[in-house]
Short mmCIF file of C-alpha atoms and ligand atoms in Angstrom, two decimals:
data_model
loop_
_atom_site.label_atom_id
_atom_site.label_comp_id
_atom_site.label_asym_id
_atom_site.label_seq_id
_atom_site.Cartn_x
_atom_site.Cartn_y
_atom_site.Cartn_z
CA MET A 1 -41.52 12.93 61.84
CA LYS A 2 -43.60 12.90 58.76
CA GLN A 3 -45.52 15.89 57.38
CA SER A 4 -47.49 16.65 54.32
CA PHE A 5 -45.43 18.17 51.50
CA GLY A 6 -47.92 18.73 48.75
CA ARG A 7 -48.58 16.76 45.56
CA ASP A 8 -46.66 15.82 42.42
CA ARG A 9 -47.95 16.34 38.86
CA GLN A 10 -49.97 13.15 39.01
CA GLY A 11 -51.70 14.32 42.19
CA ARG A 12 -49.85 11.81 44.37
CA GLN A 13 -49.28 13.06 48.00
CA ALA A 14 -45.60 13.72 48.92
CA SER A 15 -44.27 13.75 52.51
CA LEU A 16 -41.44 15.59 54.33
CA TYR A 17 -39.40 13.54 56.79
CA THR A 18 -37.43 15.21 59.62
CA LEU A 19 -34.74 13.59 61.63
CA GLU A 20 -32.24 15.15 64.07
CA ASN A 21 -29.42 14.41 66.40
CA ASN A 22 -26.94 16.62 68.28
CA SER A 23 -25.30 18.03 65.24
CA VAL A 24 -27.78 18.26 62.34
CA ILE A 25 -31.50 18.45 61.31
CA MET A 26 -32.09 16.63 58.09
CA LYS A 27 -35.29 16.90 55.94
CA THR A 28 -35.93 14.67 53.07
CA THR A 29 -38.86 13.96 50.82
CA ASP A 30 -40.05 10.85 49.05
CA HIS A 31 -40.46 12.80 45.88
CA GLY A 32 -37.19 11.95 44.09
CA ALA A 33 -35.74 10.71 47.39
CA THR A 34 -34.56 14.31 47.74
CA LEU A 35 -32.52 16.03 50.46
CA VAL A 36 -34.61 19.19 51.23
CA SER A 37 -32.51 20.67 54.00
CA LEU A 38 -29.48 19.97 56.17
CA THR A 39 -29.18 22.38 59.14
CA ASP A 40 -26.10 22.56 61.21
CA LYS A 41 -27.35 23.01 64.84
CA LYS A 42 -24.40 25.04 66.19
CA THR A 43 -24.90 27.80 63.68
CA GLY A 44 -28.50 27.35 62.51
CA ILE A 45 -27.23 27.41 58.98
CA ASP A 46 -29.17 25.24 56.40
CA VAL A 47 -26.34 24.26 54.05
CA VAL A 48 -28.39 23.02 50.98
CA HIS A 49 -30.72 24.67 48.47
CA GLY A 50 -34.32 23.33 48.48
CA PHE A 51 -37.99 24.16 48.28
CA SER A 52 -40.92 24.11 50.71
CA SER A 53 -43.21 21.92 48.65
CA CYS A 54 -43.41 19.01 46.11
CA GLU A 55 -44.96 21.44 43.60
CA GLU A 56 -41.90 23.65 43.61
CA TYR A 57 -39.66 20.63 43.07
CA GLU A 58 -41.80 19.64 40.13
CA ASN A 59 -41.59 23.14 38.58
CA GLN A 60 -37.82 23.19 38.21
CA ASP A 61 -35.20 21.26 36.16
CA PHE A 62 -32.12 21.86 38.33
CA TYR A 63 -32.30 18.38 40.13
CA ILE A 64 -31.91 20.39 43.37
CA GLY A 65 -31.08 17.80 46.13
CA ALA A 66 -32.49 14.88 44.17
CA THR A 67 -31.40 11.34 43.80
CA ILE A 68 -30.14 10.95 40.23
CA GLY A 69 -30.46 7.78 38.25
CA ARG A 70 -30.41 5.36 36.75
CA THR A 71 -27.22 7.07 35.37
CA ALA A 72 -25.84 10.39 36.69
CA ASN A 73 -24.58 12.98 34.14
CA ARG A 74 -24.53 12.37 30.36
CA ILE A 75 -24.67 9.45 28.00
CA GLU A 76 -23.65 10.44 24.52
CA LYS A 77 -26.67 10.75 22.25
CA GLY A 78 -28.51 8.60 24.90
CA ILE A 79 -27.01 5.46 23.23
CA PHE A 80 -25.29 2.57 24.89
CA HIS A 81 -24.64 -1.14 24.29
CA LEU A 82 -24.88 -3.81 26.85
CA ASN A 83 -24.46 -7.56 26.23
CA GLY A 84 -24.55 -6.87 22.45
CA LYS A 85 -27.75 -5.00 22.51
CA GLU A 86 -28.25 -1.31 21.70
CA TYR A 87 -30.31 0.87 24.18
CA HIS A 88 -31.70 4.36 23.80
CA ILE A 89 -32.34 6.78 26.65
CA PRO A 90 -34.44 9.80 25.77
CA VAL A 91 -32.16 12.85 25.11
CA ASN A 92 -32.72 15.96 27.16
CA ASN A 93 -29.51 17.91 27.05
CA ASN A 94 -27.97 19.21 23.79
CA GLY A 95 -28.54 15.86 22.11
CA ASN A 96 -27.32 13.83 24.98
CA ALA A 97 -29.26 12.04 27.81
CA ASN A 98 -28.48 13.75 31.17
CA HIS A 99 -29.31 12.37 34.68
CA GLY A 100 -31.37 9.44 33.77
CA GLY A 101 -33.47 10.72 30.92
CA ILE A 102 -36.58 12.90 30.80
CA ASN A 103 -38.21 11.36 33.87
CA GLY A 104 -35.31 10.23 36.00
CA PHE A 105 -35.40 9.09 39.61
CA ASN A 106 -35.61 12.89 40.58
CA ARG A 107 -39.33 12.74 39.34
CA ARG A 108 -40.39 9.48 40.88
CA MET A 109 -42.33 8.94 44.05
CA PHE A 110 -40.51 6.58 46.47
CA THR A 111 -41.93 4.66 49.35
CA ALA A 112 -40.58 5.72 52.68
CA GLU A 113 -39.62 3.78 55.82
CA GLU A 114 -38.67 5.73 58.94
CA GLY A 115 -36.15 4.43 61.56
CA THR A 116 -34.67 6.12 64.59
CA ASP A 117 -31.59 7.44 62.86
CA TYR A 118 -32.53 6.87 59.15
CA THR A 119 -35.15 7.45 56.58
CA ALA A 120 -35.11 5.01 53.65
CA PHE A 121 -36.74 5.44 50.30
CA VAL A 122 -37.62 2.50 48.01
CA TYR A 123 -38.38 2.62 44.28
CA GLU A 124 -39.08 -0.21 41.82
CA SER A 125 -38.08 0.96 38.45
CA PRO A 126 -39.93 -1.02 35.74
CA ASP A 127 -38.18 -2.92 32.96
CA GLY A 128 -37.70 -0.48 30.12
CA GLU A 129 -38.18 2.63 32.19
CA GLU A 130 -36.53 5.59 30.34
CA GLY A 131 -35.10 2.91 27.93
CA TYR A 132 -33.09 1.01 30.55
CA PRO A 133 -33.33 -2.85 30.63
CA GLY A 134 -34.21 -4.75 33.71
CA ARG A 135 -36.60 -4.26 36.63
CA MET A 136 -34.49 -2.56 39.20
CA THR A 137 -35.09 -1.99 42.90
CA LEU A 138 -33.36 0.91 44.49
CA ILE A 139 -33.24 1.69 48.30
CA VAL A 140 -31.85 5.09 49.16
CA THR A 141 -31.09 5.42 52.91
CA TYR A 142 -30.37 8.78 54.46
CA ARG A 143 -28.71 8.21 57.84
CA LEU A 144 -27.63 10.60 60.57
CA LEU A 145 -23.97 10.56 61.51
CA SER A 146 -22.37 12.23 64.51
CA GLU A 147 -21.41 15.17 62.33
CA GLY A 148 -23.52 15.06 59.12
CA ILE A 149 -25.21 12.44 56.99
CA ALA A 150 -24.60 9.39 54.93
CA ILE A 151 -26.66 8.50 51.89
CA HIS A 152 -26.55 4.82 50.92
CA TYR A 153 -27.69 3.35 47.56
CA HIS A 154 -28.53 -0.36 47.39
CA ALA A 155 -29.64 -1.53 43.98
CA SER A 156 -30.57 -4.94 42.42
CA SER A 157 -32.01 -5.83 39.04
CA ASP A 158 -33.57 -8.86 37.39
CA ALA A 159 -31.52 -8.25 34.23
CA ASP A 160 -28.18 -6.56 33.51
CA THR A 161 -28.65 -2.77 33.46
CA LEU A 162 -26.85 0.51 34.31
CA PHE A 163 -26.70 2.08 37.71
CA ALA A 164 -24.64 5.07 38.49
CA PRO A 165 -26.28 7.22 41.16
CA THR A 166 -25.52 10.55 42.63
CA CYS A 167 -26.96 13.11 45.06
CA HIS A 168 -27.48 16.42 43.41
CA SER A 169 -27.30 18.74 46.39
CA TYR A 170 -26.37 22.34 45.93
CA PHE A 171 -24.32 23.62 48.91
CA ASN A 172 -24.00 27.12 50.25
CA LEU A 173 -22.35 27.07 53.64
CA ASP A 174 -23.33 30.66 54.44
CA GLU A 175 -26.92 30.68 53.16
CA SER A 176 -25.81 33.54 50.98
CA GLU A 177 -26.40 34.46 47.36
CA ASP A 178 -22.94 33.74 46.15
CA ALA A 179 -20.86 30.61 46.81
CA MET A 180 -17.85 31.70 44.79
CA ASN A 181 -15.95 32.86 47.94
CA HIS A 182 -16.26 29.38 49.36
CA ARG A 183 -12.76 27.91 49.56
CA ILE A 184 -12.64 24.45 47.84
CA ARG A 185 -10.33 21.66 47.89
CA ILE A 186 -10.66 18.56 45.58
CA HIS A 187 -8.63 15.42 46.27
CA SER A 188 -7.54 14.74 42.62
CA ASP A 189 -4.71 15.88 40.46
CA ARG A 190 -6.67 15.14 37.14
CA TYR A 191 -9.91 16.10 35.56
CA GLY A 192 -11.99 15.14 32.54
CA LEU A 193 -12.14 17.30 29.51
CA SER A 194 -15.66 18.16 28.09
CA ASP A 195 -16.89 19.02 24.62
CA ALA A 196 -18.84 22.16 23.82
CA ASN A 197 -21.99 20.41 24.88
CA GLY A 198 -20.79 19.44 28.37
CA LEU A 199 -20.27 15.82 27.43
CA THR A 200 -17.24 14.39 29.37
CA LEU A 201 -14.71 13.07 26.82
CA ASP A 202 -12.53 10.03 27.28
CA GLU A 203 -9.62 12.35 28.10
CA ILE A 204 -8.45 12.74 31.66
CA VAL A 205 -5.72 15.41 32.00
CA PRO A 206 -3.53 16.88 34.80
CA VAL A 207 -4.98 19.84 36.65
CA GLU A 208 -1.52 21.30 37.12
CA GLY A 209 -1.22 24.79 35.70
CA THR A 210 -4.91 25.05 34.92
CA PRO A 211 -7.91 26.79 36.55
CA PHE A 212 -9.04 23.21 37.54
CA ASP A 213 -6.30 22.90 40.16
CA PHE A 214 -8.00 22.66 43.52
CA ARG A 215 -5.32 20.45 45.13
CA SER A 216 -4.88 23.23 47.82
CA PHE A 217 -7.80 25.27 49.10
CA LYS A 218 -8.74 28.15 46.82
CA PRO A 219 -11.89 30.20 46.35
CA ALA A 220 -14.33 28.60 43.88
CA GLY A 221 -14.44 31.84 41.96
CA GLN A 222 -10.71 32.71 41.94
CA ASP A 223 -10.16 31.41 38.39
CA ILE A 224 -13.65 30.85 37.12
CA ASN A 225 -13.52 33.89 34.72
CA LYS A 226 -10.05 33.02 33.38
CA PRO A 227 -9.94 32.61 29.55
CA ASP A 228 -10.03 28.85 29.32
CA GLU A 229 -11.89 26.74 26.70
CA GLN A 230 -13.04 24.17 29.27
CA LEU A 231 -14.50 26.86 31.59
CA LYS A 232 -16.23 28.34 28.48
CA TYR A 233 -17.78 24.97 27.58
CA GLY A 234 -19.10 24.47 31.08
CA ALA A 235 -19.99 28.16 31.68
CA GLY A 236 -17.94 27.69 34.79
CA TYR A 237 -16.88 24.44 36.52
CA ASP A 238 -18.98 21.50 35.34
CA HIS A 239 -16.34 18.78 35.29
CA PHE A 240 -15.47 15.21 36.46
CA TYR A 241 -12.49 14.54 38.75
CA PRO A 242 -11.50 10.89 39.18
CA VAL A 243 -10.45 10.19 42.80
CA GLU A 244 -7.69 7.57 43.47
CA GLY A 245 -8.88 4.48 45.51
CA SER A 246 -12.13 2.75 45.65
CA SER A 247 -13.24 2.50 49.31
CA ILE A 248 -14.91 5.39 51.08
CA ARG A 249 -12.50 8.22 50.95
CA LEU A 250 -12.28 12.02 51.11
CA MET A 251 -13.11 13.57 47.69
CA ALA A 252 -13.80 17.23 48.32
CA GLU A 253 -14.04 19.96 50.96
CA ALA A 254 -15.62 23.41 51.07
CA GLU A 255 -15.27 26.13 53.61
CA GLY A 256 -17.71 28.98 54.10
CA LYS A 257 -17.53 31.78 56.71
CA LYS A 258 -18.11 29.43 59.61
CA LEU A 259 -18.64 26.02 58.37
CA HIS A 260 -16.55 23.24 56.82
CA LEU A 261 -17.99 20.55 54.49
CA SER A 262 -16.39 17.33 53.46
CA MET A 263 -17.70 14.77 50.99
CA TYR A 264 -16.71 11.13 51.18
CA SER A 265 -17.72 8.41 48.82
CA ASP A 266 -16.77 5.01 47.43
CA LEU A 267 -17.79 5.97 43.83
CA PRO A 268 -15.02 6.39 41.25
CA GLY A 269 -14.92 10.15 41.29
CA MET A 270 -16.90 13.39 41.51
CA HIS A 271 -18.37 16.14 39.43
CA PHE A 272 -17.68 19.65 40.55
CA TYR A 273 -20.42 21.97 39.36
CA THR A 274 -20.69 25.67 40.25
CA SER A 275 -24.42 25.96 39.67
CA ASN A 276 -23.79 27.81 36.41
CA TRP A 277 -27.43 27.45 35.15
CA LEU A 278 -29.41 28.56 38.25
CA ASP A 279 -31.50 31.55 37.28
CA GLY A 280 -32.72 33.12 40.43
CA ILE A 281 -35.53 30.65 41.08
CA LYS A 282 -37.22 31.27 44.39
CA GLY A 283 -36.45 28.67 47.10
CA LYS A 284 -37.31 28.01 50.75
CA LYS A 285 -37.10 30.78 53.43
CA GLY A 286 -37.32 33.42 50.69
CA HIS A 287 -33.99 32.69 49.17
CA SER A 288 -33.42 33.16 45.48
CA TYR A 289 -31.05 30.71 44.00
CA LYS A 290 -28.91 32.67 41.47
CA ARG A 291 -26.23 31.52 39.19
CA ARG A 292 -23.07 30.53 41.14
CA SER A 293 -24.96 30.55 44.48
CA ALA A 294 -23.93 26.97 45.30
CA VAL A 295 -21.43 24.33 44.67
CA CYS A 296 -22.25 20.75 43.90
CA PHE A 297 -20.00 17.82 44.75
CA GLU A 298 -21.63 14.95 42.83
CA ALA A 299 -19.87 11.68 43.67
CA GLU A 300 -20.25 9.59 40.47
CA PHE A 301 -19.01 7.13 37.89
CA MET A 302 -17.23 8.89 34.95
CA PRO A 303 -19.84 10.49 32.91
CA ASN A 304 -20.45 8.51 29.68
CA ALA A 305 -18.25 5.72 31.00
CA VAL A 306 -20.52 3.08 29.43
CA ASN A 307 -19.20 4.27 26.04
CA TYR A 308 -15.48 4.34 27.25
CA PRO A 309 -14.72 0.61 27.70
CA GLU A 310 -11.31 1.36 29.47
CA ARG A 311 -13.18 3.17 32.33
CA GLN A 312 -14.89 1.56 35.28
CA GLN A 313 -18.23 0.44 34.03
CA PRO A 314 -21.50 1.52 35.70
CA VAL A 315 -23.14 -1.85 35.20
CA LEU A 316 -25.60 -3.49 37.73
CA TYR A 317 -25.54 -7.19 37.05
CA LYS A 318 -28.55 -9.48 37.48
CA GLY A 319 -28.34 -11.23 40.83
CA ARG A 320 -25.43 -9.10 42.03
CA PRO A 321 -26.74 -6.12 44.11
CA ALA A 322 -24.61 -2.91 44.18
CA ASP A 323 -23.96 -0.65 47.13
CA TYR A 324 -22.63 2.83 47.06
CA GLU A 325 -22.40 5.54 49.62
CA ILE A 326 -21.94 9.35 49.78
CA GLN A 327 -21.20 11.12 53.15
CA TYR A 328 -21.45 14.80 53.86
CA LEU A 329 -19.84 15.85 57.03
CA ILE A 330 -20.30 19.39 58.41
CA GLY A 331 -18.43 21.05 61.25
CA LEU A 332 -17.10 24.39 62.43
CA LYS A 333 -14.08 25.66 60.57
C1 LIG B 1 -24.43 18.79 35.09
C2 LIG B 1 -24.73 20.16 34.58
C3 LIG B 1 -26.20 20.41 34.73
C4 LIG B 1 -26.53 20.20 36.23
C5 LIG B 1 -27.97 20.44 36.47
C6 LIG B 1 -24.77 18.72 36.51
O1 LIG B 1 -24.41 17.55 37.13
O2 LIG B 1 -23.15 18.37 34.78
O3 LIG B 1 -24.37 20.29 33.27
O4 LIG B 1 -26.52 21.69 34.30
O5 LIG B 1 -26.15 18.93 36.72
O6 LIG B 1 -28.70 19.62 35.67
#
């Protein structure tokens, strides 16, 4: 089902697409190929932050529910080299380029195609957009699963470029104002250190004995105020966890009062972010989205990997399309 969702800054009409099955109701918009709501039908709980119009999405910089690209998270100083050439992405975060530049995919209008159990969004990113080489075509497909949703990214380009997508949904499994009592489990025994600007360094260290150890379920907020330089740099958790393996696999879980969420992906790892910069902005259904009101499980390539040659490279080669998937499964605890 397609409904009007207001207009973007350029006056273009946005739409809201609704799909449902026995377990969930999913709403997405073509503005930023964004997940607007994901409601569990057994409890009626909408587990993601979101807004009720395109205008409200345009008036915030938190990337709530958006498709992120071409590169999720930071590129140091916005500079990278590919095939011997230097490229510059506009910097927008403490001197680094975050989430695709100033006008990333989150601000783009996609073209939608509705199927019986999916909504697909297509975007043609022109050569040189936000400094990236190559004309790239991206298809983001949101598909209903028997207990949740899958988001599939299919990208191709007419020249070598970077592609490292993620879904920037903010989850609160209780529709409450504080997600720090959610119990979290992350399927990784290592995490990436950041510098004081939130840039992931090329240093992956064991979680053992640190507040970053989520190998067994523990409340998100249990250790968040511990004296720890890394927590200080992120103003909370804002860190990359590599996850062993390469096929679709369980990366992270969260438990609220009634619901359980699990995130699967075939991307190299995930960013755990405790919504440290939300400022009380008004969202849908009268909610206000305060600091720490949500947790984000952003499946992704290692941030700044393009500048760390030993890490898996987020390169999309000419003539070799790339496919990635993120699944969010929801069920009763
Ligand atoms: C980043 C945070 C940033 C947030 C919203 C996360 O992926 O790591 O530093 O504040 O996205 O932009």
